[in-house]
Amino acid sequence: MILPELETLISLWRRERAATRARFAEVRRGMTLAERVARGLALADLQVVDVEPAPGGRLLLWATPRKPVQDPDDVRIGQGDPVRLWFHDPDEPGALRAVVARRQGLRLALMADVEADEHLERLEDGGFRLDLDAPETTFDRGDRALRRFADARPGTPEGYFTEVLFGHRAPRFGGAGVSGPLRDASLNARQREAVERALRSEDVALVHGPPGTGKTRTLVEIIVQSVARGERVLATAASNGAVDNLGLRLVRAGLDVVRLGHPARVAAALESVSLEARLAGTEASQLARRWNAEATALRHRVAARSSRGATDREARRAAFQEARRLQQDARRHLDAAQQAIVENAQVVLATAAGAEATVLGDRVFDVVVLDEATQSPDPISLVALQRARRVVLAGDPRQLPPTVVDLEAARDGLGRTLFERLAERRPEALVRLREQHRMHAAIMAFPSNSMYDGDLEAAPAVAGQVLTDLPGVAEDPLRPGPFVFIDTAGTGWTESKTESDPSTFNPQQAARTISEVRRLLARGLPARDIAVITPYEAQARRLREGLREARAAGLEVGTVDAFQGREKEAVVVDLVRSNEAGELGFLNDVRRLNVALTRARRFLLVIGDGATLGGHPYHQSFVEHAESTGAWLSAWADDGEPGPEIVPVA
């Protein structure tokens, strides 16, 4: 009999797919192409400049605008996003669907199915458009995973595992624990406990990692120990960034790792273990490149002859068929080579959704480690977990939840995760890490007390760290502490929206945020050590424009959601909202502010309207905390611009 939780999830997932489709269609219908381009949701006048064969019978199309006119950071199209390519109408029957495999500025690598062959000539001529599309493949994968768990029969290993995952059976911990010395001898007591619990688990273990507590280090040790006893591991996460972060640590630990998928910005230490890079070193890849070069040259020759009228339609068709055959042969060789690479790896890395990759076939792993388990909706988590004999879920339910378009579906259960439900039903499976190695104690204080039961401790090495410990950074007597809240109440800086963009912005507050960043730069802090984060994309666009020069030197500007999992020496948070009704929008989810407050190592400056924030108990407690600790500063006190009181160290 199907578990009621799975019945509910199947229904909610169906509703979420419908809502997502409707949202993308509404964007395409409700805005002009120019408006979508301005908001970073589309690109116009693209041209395919290169074509490569790819594993799985696909093509990699490199495309770029013929005349780039926008700031790449304002483009909200990134690795993993499904897109549609079109000429006359985004909903035209001939629109080609693809996935962004890589992004380099405004140069995109688009992974398309083999039928893209039929459109190549036109795409290479240029003039096509690109719009974000609903992630149908992701929904399909979630559907299949849900059905597989729903079909698991009671009394079978699959049925037992399903009952444990959904809290109907207690997890078992009768396995062997750590049998030798830890590779990372510096792990603290809670981290060691989490490693031991995960290794002794026979089915499910949970690692709760508040910000800066070394969750990734702990997962690396769990994986290293698992491999040492001969187990094969699938290491996954909700996002590519978290997968890459984990992968870098595993490479440094000396494990044989292969990374599936195409990370947008692969670190140098990880690039060599991506499936693409490992394929490049094989004889099959060299042969495929030669055949692909022949196919490309053949196409170009035919195109040149056609332009001169020197070839007929039949000869042109035959030449293109020959080029297609060469590329099909190249793909077959690549497929065989990648199977061998995956089979021999100790650890396979992929996103949770990417764990259904064709190259994995029906493989089952001894251990599946799912990081960011509190950000992954259950159907996507199950895509990875269906490959597991044993599972380690890691995350922090006090940070951002899964992104769910259908708000009612989120409230009905899709916004809660397996991790959260198991933590409540089976607390014996969970270990919460305690000692954080990121934040000054004063930055940590409010998040610890408000979100983690006062349980966090600042490691001695970070508890007192301040900006002036860094070389060349001056004191600022008007911003003396590591935490400052600038209250804009009474300034009249009110939020706004435009008809074409529902995202909220606050132009006067953005100007103040820019001034505060300049103040930090005047102290001698390098731009690369500063991040500016805000809940709203419209505000982020204004901040990026006003800080263009600093961004060129390494300063980062982005939304809170995009910055989860990141950290910087100094973080400036612009909360945007200021209205008489006390409406908070995104900030009603207090986990969003918790993320924003836990990114800084040495200096955190928050700018917001205390009167607007004061209508919400959590945000009011934040303002009161700033007041009681001497961190509160009125926006009337100064204009934020650097003054003579700041003297950079020579």
XYZ file of C-alpha atoms in Angstrom:
650
model
C 0.000 0.000 0.000
C 1.375 3.407 -0.961
C 2.398 5.611 1.972
C 0.097 8.619 2.455
C 3.090 10.975 2.351
C 3.953 9.702 -1.117
C 0.377 10.076 -2.323
C 0.441 13.679 -1.137
C 3.823 14.337 -2.760
C 2.668 12.959 -6.106
C -0.309 15.328 -6.062
C 1.745 18.324 -4.925
C 4.414 17.677 -7.550
C 1.737 17.608 -10.257
C 0.408 20.953 -9.023
C 3.914 22.427 -8.912
C 4.587 21.394 -12.511
C 1.357 23.064 -13.661
C 2.127 26.249 -11.708
C 5.671 26.383 -13.087
C 4.495 25.955 -16.666
C 1.909 28.681 -16.147
C 4.479 31.080 -14.699
C 6.888 30.705 -17.602
C 4.063 31.061 -20.109
C 2.812 34.150 -18.283
C 6.253 35.761 -18.438
C 6.463 35.119 -22.182
C 2.971 36.435 -22.820
C 2.959 39.283 -20.319
C 6.208 40.996 -21.321
C 7.763 41.965 -24.592
C 11.044 40.406 -25.616
C 12.803 43.703 -24.834
C 11.329 43.690 -21.320
C 12.394 40.072 -20.735
C 15.892 40.880 -21.941
C 16.051 43.920 -19.643
C 15.101 41.737 -16.661
C 17.688 39.127 -17.576
C 15.102 36.460 -18.454
C 15.876 36.257 -22.186
C 18.586 36.970 -24.761
C 18.116 38.278 -28.281
C 19.984 38.102 -31.589
C 22.075 35.028 -30.795
C 24.293 33.076 -33.129
C 25.773 29.572 -32.820
C 29.537 29.934 -33.213
C 30.686 26.368 -32.541
C 29.250 22.852 -32.314
C 30.627 19.834 -30.442
C 29.367 16.264 -30.089
C 28.451 15.347 -26.526
C 27.828 12.072 -24.682
C 24.323 10.662 -24.634
C 23.615 11.387 -28.287
C 23.493 15.158 -27.828
C 25.100 18.275 -29.258
C 26.817 21.152 -27.444
C 25.995 24.435 -29.192
C 28.139 27.457 -28.278
C 26.053 30.601 -28.759
C 26.660 34.286 -28.132
C 24.804 37.537 -28.867
C 25.979 39.112 -32.100
C 25.957 42.498 -30.311
C 26.271 42.145 -26.495
C 24.534 45.134 -24.908
C 23.801 44.171 -21.290
C 25.700 43.568 -18.078
C 26.316 39.797 -17.837
C 25.636 39.876 -14.092
C 22.094 41.100 -14.773
C 21.358 38.009 -16.859
C 19.480 35.467 -14.761
C 20.197 32.539 -17.055
C 22.746 30.092 -15.742
C 24.093 26.577 -15.779
C 21.403 23.935 -15.604
C 18.579 26.207 -16.742
C 16.271 24.788 -19.426
C 15.773 27.202 -22.320
C 13.987 27.377 -25.649
C 15.533 28.757 -28.850
C 13.185 30.436 -31.322
C 12.984 32.829 -34.266
C 9.445 34.228 -34.530
C 7.542 33.195 -31.407
C 8.764 31.423 -28.226
C 5.735 29.104 -28.415
C 6.207 28.242 -32.090
C 6.109 24.474 -32.835
C 9.677 24.499 -34.114
C 11.186 26.043 -30.961
C 14.245 24.027 -29.926
C 14.636 23.040 -26.280
C 18.064 22.920 -24.668
C 19.825 23.197 -21.300
C 22.547 25.706 -20.415
C 25.593 23.517 -19.805
C 28.079 26.342 -19.275
C 28.149 30.095 -19.177
C 31.103 32.389 -19.761
C 29.821 35.942 -19.524
C 27.247 36.074 -22.314
C 28.716 33.072 -24.143
C 26.506 30.055 -23.508
C 27.081 26.355 -24.087
C 23.671 24.856 -24.843
C 23.143 21.105 -24.565
C 20.576 19.998 -27.116
C 19.277 16.653 -28.304
C 20.449 15.274 -31.611
C 17.460 16.727 -33.511
C 19.254 20.067 -33.209
C 21.178 18.822 -36.243
C 18.193 19.782 -38.361
C 18.351 23.410 -37.162
C 22.124 23.941 -37.230
C 22.375 25.816 -40.488
C 19.751 28.347 -39.434
C 21.175 28.696 -35.905
C 24.642 29.345 -37.296
C 23.216 32.082 -39.514
C 22.089 33.807 -36.306
C 19.232 36.006 -35.259
C 17.511 33.552 -32.907
C 16.259 34.320 -29.409
C 16.501 32.457 -26.114
C 13.977 32.330 -23.264
C 14.030 30.505 -19.953
C 11.766 27.477 -20.040
C 9.937 25.311 -17.517
C 12.204 22.482 -16.232
C 10.180 19.639 -17.715
C 13.068 17.173 -17.439
C 13.414 17.889 -13.728
C 9.710 17.281 -13.184
C 9.891 14.066 -15.220
C 12.743 12.812 -13.050
C 10.833 13.661 -9.887
C 7.759 11.836 -11.234
C 9.756 8.673 -11.944
C 11.424 8.727 -8.523
C 8.100 9.207 -6.734
C 6.568 6.327 -8.673
C 9.491 4.050 -7.879
C 9.177 4.646 -4.139
C 5.378 4.426 -4.313
C 5.669 1.024 -5.997
C 8.046 -0.357 -3.349
C 6.322 -3.375 -1.780
C 6.184 -3.854 1.998
C 8.600 -6.506 3.205
C 11.123 -5.874 0.439
C 14.400 -3.965 0.990
C 12.956 -1.116 -1.089
C 9.789 -1.062 0.986
C 11.735 -1.057 4.251
C 13.979 1.802 3.060
C 10.930 3.823 2.012
C 9.351 3.396 5.445
C 12.544 4.593 7.139
C 12.874 7.626 4.855
C 9.346 8.739 5.644
C 9.665 8.122 9.379
C 7.463 5.021 9.681
C 10.352 2.863 10.918
C 13.174 3.786 13.254
C 16.588 4.026 11.576
C 19.122 1.389 12.610
C 22.664 2.048 13.814
C 24.192 -1.393 14.185
C 26.899 -1.024 11.567
C 30.627 -0.652 12.050
C 31.814 2.824 12.989
C 35.211 4.423 12.510
C 37.744 1.578 12.466
C 40.955 3.566 12.222
C 42.354 7.068 12.575
C 40.393 9.902 11.023
C 41.972 11.475 7.980
C 41.057 14.909 9.379
C 42.372 14.725 12.927
C 41.267 18.309 13.651
C 37.540 17.474 13.629
C 35.866 18.597 16.856
C 33.731 16.418 19.112
C 30.388 17.050 17.366
C 31.907 16.505 13.931
C 33.422 13.215 15.086
C 30.066 12.192 16.517
C 28.397 12.932 13.179
C 30.988 10.838 11.316
C 30.528 7.935 13.720
C 26.731 8.109 13.518
C 26.788 8.150 9.705
C 29.164 5.198 9.467
C 27.200 3.124 11.982
C 23.933 3.842 10.169
C 22.349 0.979 8.274
C 19.893 3.203 6.435
C 19.579 6.938 7.248
C 21.671 9.473 9.185
C 21.250 13.266 9.428
C 23.900 15.964 9.834
C 22.558 19.398 10.828
C 25.178 21.989 9.894
C 24.441 25.584 10.970
C 26.482 28.250 9.125
C 30.235 27.896 9.438
C 30.176 24.701 11.509
C 32.191 22.596 9.071
C 29.408 20.514 7.526
C 31.386 19.963 4.323
C 34.515 18.871 6.241
C 32.364 16.392 8.120
C 30.841 15.000 4.923
C 34.282 14.626 3.369
C 35.412 12.521 6.334
C 32.283 10.360 6.072
C 32.985 9.780 2.373
C 36.707 9.107 2.916
C 35.916 6.545 5.612
C 33.248 4.905 3.452
C 35.615 4.560 0.501
C 38.313 3.164 2.792
C 36.060 0.233 3.638
C 35.399 -0.480 -0.020
C 32.109 1.315 -0.540
C 31.134 3.272 -3.654
C 29.677 6.707 -3.007
C 27.344 9.028 -4.889
C 27.884 12.555 -3.525
C 25.099 14.981 -4.404
C 23.593 18.333 -3.451
C 20.689 20.518 -4.494
C 22.952 23.021 -6.308
C 25.958 22.788 -8.570
C 27.907 25.112 -6.276
C 27.576 22.773 -3.315
C 28.466 19.746 -5.455
C 31.602 21.496 -6.685
C 32.584 22.597 -3.186
C 32.293 19.030 -1.928
C 34.112 17.730 -4.989
C 37.086 20.050 -4.477
C 37.526 18.758 -0.931
C 37.317 15.146 -2.087
C 39.952 15.717 -4.767
C 42.259 17.209 -2.134
C 41.608 14.137 0.011
C 43.065 12.025 -2.807
C 39.921 10.173 -3.861
C 39.207 9.006 -7.413
C 36.299 11.295 -8.307
C 34.274 11.902 -11.448
C 31.965 14.915 -11.716
C 28.866 14.504 -13.864
C 27.212 17.509 -15.466
C 28.765 20.761 -16.636
C 29.468 23.220 -13.789
C 29.309 26.847 -14.894
C 32.512 27.841 -13.134
C 34.532 24.738 -12.400
C 37.485 25.402 -10.115
C 40.847 24.439 -11.590
C 41.308 21.661 -9.023
C 37.987 20.084 -10.048
C 38.071 20.611 -13.802
C 40.378 17.658 -14.343
C 37.877 15.228 -12.776
C 34.773 16.356 -14.659
C 33.476 13.653 -16.961
C 34.051 16.003 -19.872
C 37.740 16.549 -18.986
C 38.394 12.891 -18.251
C 36.818 11.971 -21.563
C 39.074 14.478 -23.311
C 42.119 12.407 -22.370
C 40.832 9.185 -23.903
C 41.547 7.756 -27.337
C 37.800 7.747 -28.035
C 37.634 11.480 -27.432
C 40.532 12.174 -29.794
C 38.826 10.123 -32.480
C 35.510 11.895 -31.839
C 37.176 15.314 -32.151
C 38.670 14.336 -35.494
C 35.320 13.116 -36.815
C 33.600 16.226 -35.511
C 36.183 18.445 -37.212
C 35.544 16.582 -40.471
C 31.792 17.070 -40.060
C 32.189 20.783 -39.353
C 34.515 21.293 -42.309
C 32.074 19.416 -44.541
C 29.193 21.667 -43.463
C 31.247 24.795 -44.077
C 32.301 23.620 -47.544
C 28.716 22.878 -48.490
C 27.555 26.241 -47.137
C 30.230 28.050 -49.146
C 29.310 26.219 -52.341
C 25.619 26.854 -51.780
C 26.217 30.580 -51.424
C 27.851 30.540 -54.869
C 25.125 28.334 -56.332
C 27.712 25.608 -56.977
C 25.771 22.683 -55.462
C 22.266 21.318 -55.842
C 19.810 20.408 -53.096
C 20.446 16.649 -53.360
C 24.213 17.036 -52.990
C 23.695 19.376 -50.069
C 21.412 16.856 -48.345
C 23.900 14.023 -48.890
C 26.744 16.084 -47.456
C 24.752 16.967 -44.351
C 23.805 13.303 -43.890
C 27.486 12.359 -44.028
C 28.312 15.038 -41.462
C 25.520 13.724 -39.244
C 26.852 10.155 -39.533
C 30.340 11.277 -38.500
C 28.934 12.966 -35.411
C 26.812 9.916 -34.537
C 29.919 7.709 -34.665
C 31.719 10.214 -32.443
C 28.919 10.085 -29.865
C 28.928 6.260 -29.750
C 32.629 6.200 -28.942
C 32.178 8.871 -26.277
C 29.345 6.926 -24.642
C 31.466 3.780 -24.276
C 34.418 5.718 -22.856
C 32.349 7.529 -20.248
C 30.794 4.273 -19.023
C 34.272 2.964 -18.240
C 35.229 6.148 -16.375
C 32.130 6.098 -14.157
C 32.436 2.385 -13.413
C 35.969 2.779 -12.035
C 35.479 5.934 -9.933
C 35.359 5.697 -6.128
C 33.019 8.702 -5.873
C 30.542 10.012 -8.430
C 29.487 13.657 -8.079
C 26.219 15.034 -9.427
C 23.368 17.294 -8.454
C 20.358 15.523 -6.961
C 18.379 16.055 -10.162
C 21.404 15.015 -12.220
C 21.662 11.702 -10.372
C 19.367 10.200 -13.013
C 22.070 10.770 -15.635
C 21.919 8.234 -18.451
C 25.552 7.289 -17.906
C 24.670 5.863 -14.467
C 22.219 3.357 -15.919
C 20.652 1.367 -13.087
C 23.651 1.620 -10.737
C 23.041 1.498 -6.991
C 25.613 2.972 -4.595
C 26.561 1.759 -1.136
C 26.194 5.315 0.171
C 24.418 8.386 -1.179
C 25.408 11.647 0.518
C 22.912 14.453 -0.109
C 24.129 17.899 0.917
C 21.704 20.858 1.013
C 18.976 18.304 1.749
C 16.885 21.097 3.261
C 16.909 23.004 -0.048
C 15.892 20.107 -2.263
C 12.168 19.348 -2.714
C 11.451 15.740 -1.829
C 10.777 14.489 -5.389
C 14.238 15.716 -6.435
C 15.906 14.292 -3.328
C 14.315 10.949 -4.165
C 15.934 11.040 -7.614
C 19.282 10.643 -5.852
C 18.082 8.491 -2.956
C 16.648 5.814 -5.252
C 20.263 4.858 -5.990
C 21.130 4.312 -2.309
C 21.622 1.384 0.022
C 22.436 3.866 2.789
C 21.819 7.631 2.994
C 23.440 10.580 4.725
C 21.330 13.745 4.567
C 22.998 17.046 5.478
C 21.584 20.544 5.659
C 20.178 23.317 7.809
C 16.394 23.711 8.083
C 16.971 27.203 9.490
C 18.225 28.463 6.140
C 16.395 28.820 2.833
C 13.864 26.092 1.989
C 13.257 24.537 -1.434
C 12.073 26.952 -4.099
C 8.400 26.199 -4.761
C 6.368 28.213 -7.266
C 2.930 27.078 -6.080
C 2.688 28.713 -2.643
C -0.294 26.594 -1.652
C 1.622 23.442 -2.570
C 4.495 24.708 -0.433
C 2.160 25.214 2.531
C 0.573 21.798 1.954
C 3.928 20.077 2.363
C 6.148 20.557 -0.690
C 8.054 23.303 1.138
C 9.085 20.860 3.877
C 11.735 18.232 3.307
C 12.590 14.664 4.230
C 15.348 16.060 6.430
C 12.955 18.222 8.449
C 10.367 15.499 8.932
C 12.961 12.918 9.934
C 14.645 15.347 12.327
C 11.299 15.781 14.098
C 10.160 12.163 14.037
C 13.525 10.444 14.511
C 15.843 12.827 16.408
C 18.129 9.884 17.241
C 19.276 9.962 13.622
C 20.507 13.571 13.849
C 23.700 15.229 15.025
C 23.819 19.045 15.080
C 27.249 20.592 14.652
C 28.015 23.344 17.156
C 31.386 25.090 16.805
C 31.369 27.614 13.963
C 34.568 28.729 12.240
C 33.304 31.685 10.202
C 31.826 34.555 12.199
C 33.031 36.940 14.862
C 31.163 36.154 18.084
C 29.172 39.407 17.834
C 27.993 38.529 14.311
C 27.073 35.022 15.448
C 25.134 36.084 18.555
C 21.717 36.915 17.117
C 21.508 33.957 14.680
C 22.588 31.571 17.443
C 20.000 32.811 19.934
C 17.136 33.251 17.469
C 17.607 30.167 15.296
C 19.824 27.609 17.033
C 18.689 27.644 20.668
C 21.837 29.550 21.665
C 23.818 26.408 20.860
C 26.472 27.868 18.538
C 29.970 28.536 19.776
C 32.552 30.676 17.993
C 35.858 28.884 17.582
C 38.679 30.760 19.361
C 40.373 31.515 16.038
C 37.368 33.515 14.763
C 35.613 34.750 17.911
C 37.484 38.062 17.977
C 38.554 38.513 14.353
C 38.009 42.030 12.947
C 38.754 43.846 9.710
C 41.742 45.713 11.137
C 43.509 42.363 11.607
C 43.817 42.296 7.824
C 46.847 44.043 6.330
C 46.284 47.652 5.290
C 42.752 48.030 6.708
C 42.110 51.183 8.756
C 39.891 51.722 11.782
C 36.521 53.415 11.331
C 35.575 55.093 14.625
C 31.996 55.641 13.429
C 31.585 51.925 12.597
C 33.739 50.481 15.395
C 32.174 47.056 15.950
C 31.969 43.939 13.772
C 28.168 44.343 13.538
C 26.282 47.536 12.586
C 22.581 48.096 11.864
C 21.774 51.363 10.074
C 18.123 52.226 10.671
C 16.531 54.235 7.867
C 13.239 54.834 9.727
C 12.006 58.380 9.194
C 14.159 59.106 6.159
C 11.292 58.772 3.703
C 13.248 56.274 1.611
C 10.309 54.223 0.377
C 10.227 51.125 -1.769
C 8.937 51.073 -5.350
C 7.947 48.763 -8.178
C 7.450 49.230 -11.902
C 4.604 47.927 -14.039
C 6.915 45.674 -15.997
C 8.858 44.309 -13.007
C 7.199 43.027 -9.816
C 10.537 42.955 -7.972
C 10.855 45.604 -5.246
C 13.559 48.279 -5.140
C 14.412 51.289 -2.999
C 16.565 53.785 -4.913
C 17.507 56.048 -1.999
C 18.423 53.114 0.195
C 20.472 51.686 -2.685
C 22.390 54.975 -2.779
C 23.100 54.649 0.952
C 24.241 51.051 0.503
C 26.641 52.186 -2.209
C 28.007 54.863 0.132
C 28.631 52.281 2.852
C 30.514 50.072 0.400
C 32.689 53.020 -0.600
C 33.358 53.609 3.072
C 34.638 50.047 3.423
C 36.808 50.410 0.331
C 38.227 53.676 1.721
C 39.384 51.752 4.791
C 41.679 49.760 2.523
C 39.601 46.586 2.358
C 40.013 44.943 -1.074
C 36.850 44.827 -3.172
C 37.210 41.055 -3.524
C 36.634 40.694 0.231
C 33.236 42.446 0.158
C 29.784 41.198 -0.802
C 26.566 43.193 -1.089
C 23.413 41.124 -0.791
C 19.727 41.992 -0.943
C 16.450 40.034 -1.096
C 15.333 41.572 -4.408
C 16.771 41.246 -7.896
C 15.558 44.744 -8.875
C 17.609 46.231 -6.034
C 20.585 44.063 -6.953
C 20.518 45.472 -10.496
C 20.669 49.044 -9.157
C 23.479 48.165 -6.785
C 25.457 46.468 -9.542
C 25.138 49.553 -11.715
C 26.209 51.924 -8.921
C 29.162 49.732 -7.947
C 30.378 48.905 -11.443
C 33.972 49.987 -10.820
C 34.248 48.064 -7.541
C 32.743 44.999 -9.183
C 35.461 45.109 -11.806
C 37.913 44.861 -8.893
C 36.177 41.812 -7.419
C 33.239 43.046 -5.343
C 30.194 40.768 -5.554
C 26.565 41.905 -5.649
C 23.683 39.456 -5.588
C 20.490 38.263 -3.978
C 20.337 36.531 -0.612
C 19.148 33.337 -2.282
C 22.122 33.300 -4.654
C 24.598 33.866 -1.808
C 23.517 30.993 0.444
C 26.520 28.818 1.228
C 28.979 31.675 0.544
C 31.011 33.907 2.848
C 33.105 37.090 2.713
C 35.231 39.128 5.117
C 32.659 41.942 5.006
C 29.010 41.803 3.981
C 26.613 44.708 3.467
C 22.943 43.658 3.565
C 20.310 45.916 1.981
C 16.848 44.849 3.206
C 14.989 47.204 0.784
C 11.541 47.106 2.365
C 10.120 50.407 3.666
C 6.382 51.032 3.695
C 3.712 52.264 6.060
C 1.821 48.957 6.024
C 4.809 47.029 7.385
C 4.721 44.602 4.469
C 7.869 42.450 4.316
C 7.334 40.186 1.295
C 10.273 37.782 0.998
C 11.448 38.738 4.490
C 8.370 37.145 6.068
C 10.361 33.931 5.736
C 12.793 34.595 8.579
C 15.209 32.020 7.172
C 16.060 34.527 4.435
C 17.352 37.045 6.985
C 19.186 34.257 8.802
C 21.073 33.482 5.596
C 21.909 37.154 5.097
C 23.181 37.570 8.668
C 25.496 34.556 8.559
C 27.650 35.278 5.472
C 30.183 37.691 7.040
C 33.398 36.710 8.780
C 34.639 39.992 10.287
C 32.126 42.757 9.535
C 28.370 42.765 8.970
C 26.459 45.933 8.127
C 22.671 45.758 7.698
C 20.617 48.634 6.271
C 16.859 48.588 6.830
C 13.807 50.439 8.029
C 13.321 49.568 11.705
C 9.719 50.812 11.638
C 8.786 48.464 8.774
C 10.704 45.577 10.310
C 9.144 46.183 13.722
C 5.780 44.738 12.725
C 7.240 41.210 12.676
C 8.335 39.612 15.979
C 11.530 38.087 14.605
C 12.660 41.240 12.825
C 11.703 43.374 15.807
C 13.907 41.175 17.986
C 16.750 41.759 15.526
C 16.359 45.541 15.821
C 16.208 45.249 19.631
C 19.340 43.094 19.595
C 21.164 45.790 17.597
C 20.016 48.437 20.068
C 20.972 46.443 23.170
C 24.459 45.625 21.861
C 25.321 49.156 20.715
C 25.189 48.169 17.033
C 22.227 50.435 16.178
C 22.956 53.592 14.170
C 20.448 56.026 12.683
C 20.784 56.811 8.989
C 20.546 60.468 10.089
C 23.886 60.215 11.923
C 25.932 60.610 8.727
C 25.630 60.083 4.978
C 27.783 56.973 4.875
C 30.452 58.465 2.622
C 34.055 58.055 3.802
C 35.296 61.060 5.740
C 38.530 62.268 7.308
C 38.068 59.916 10.256
C 39.127 57.008 8.013
C 42.869 56.905 7.461
C 44.036 53.868 5.466
C 47.147 52.150 6.734
C 50.141 52.924 4.548
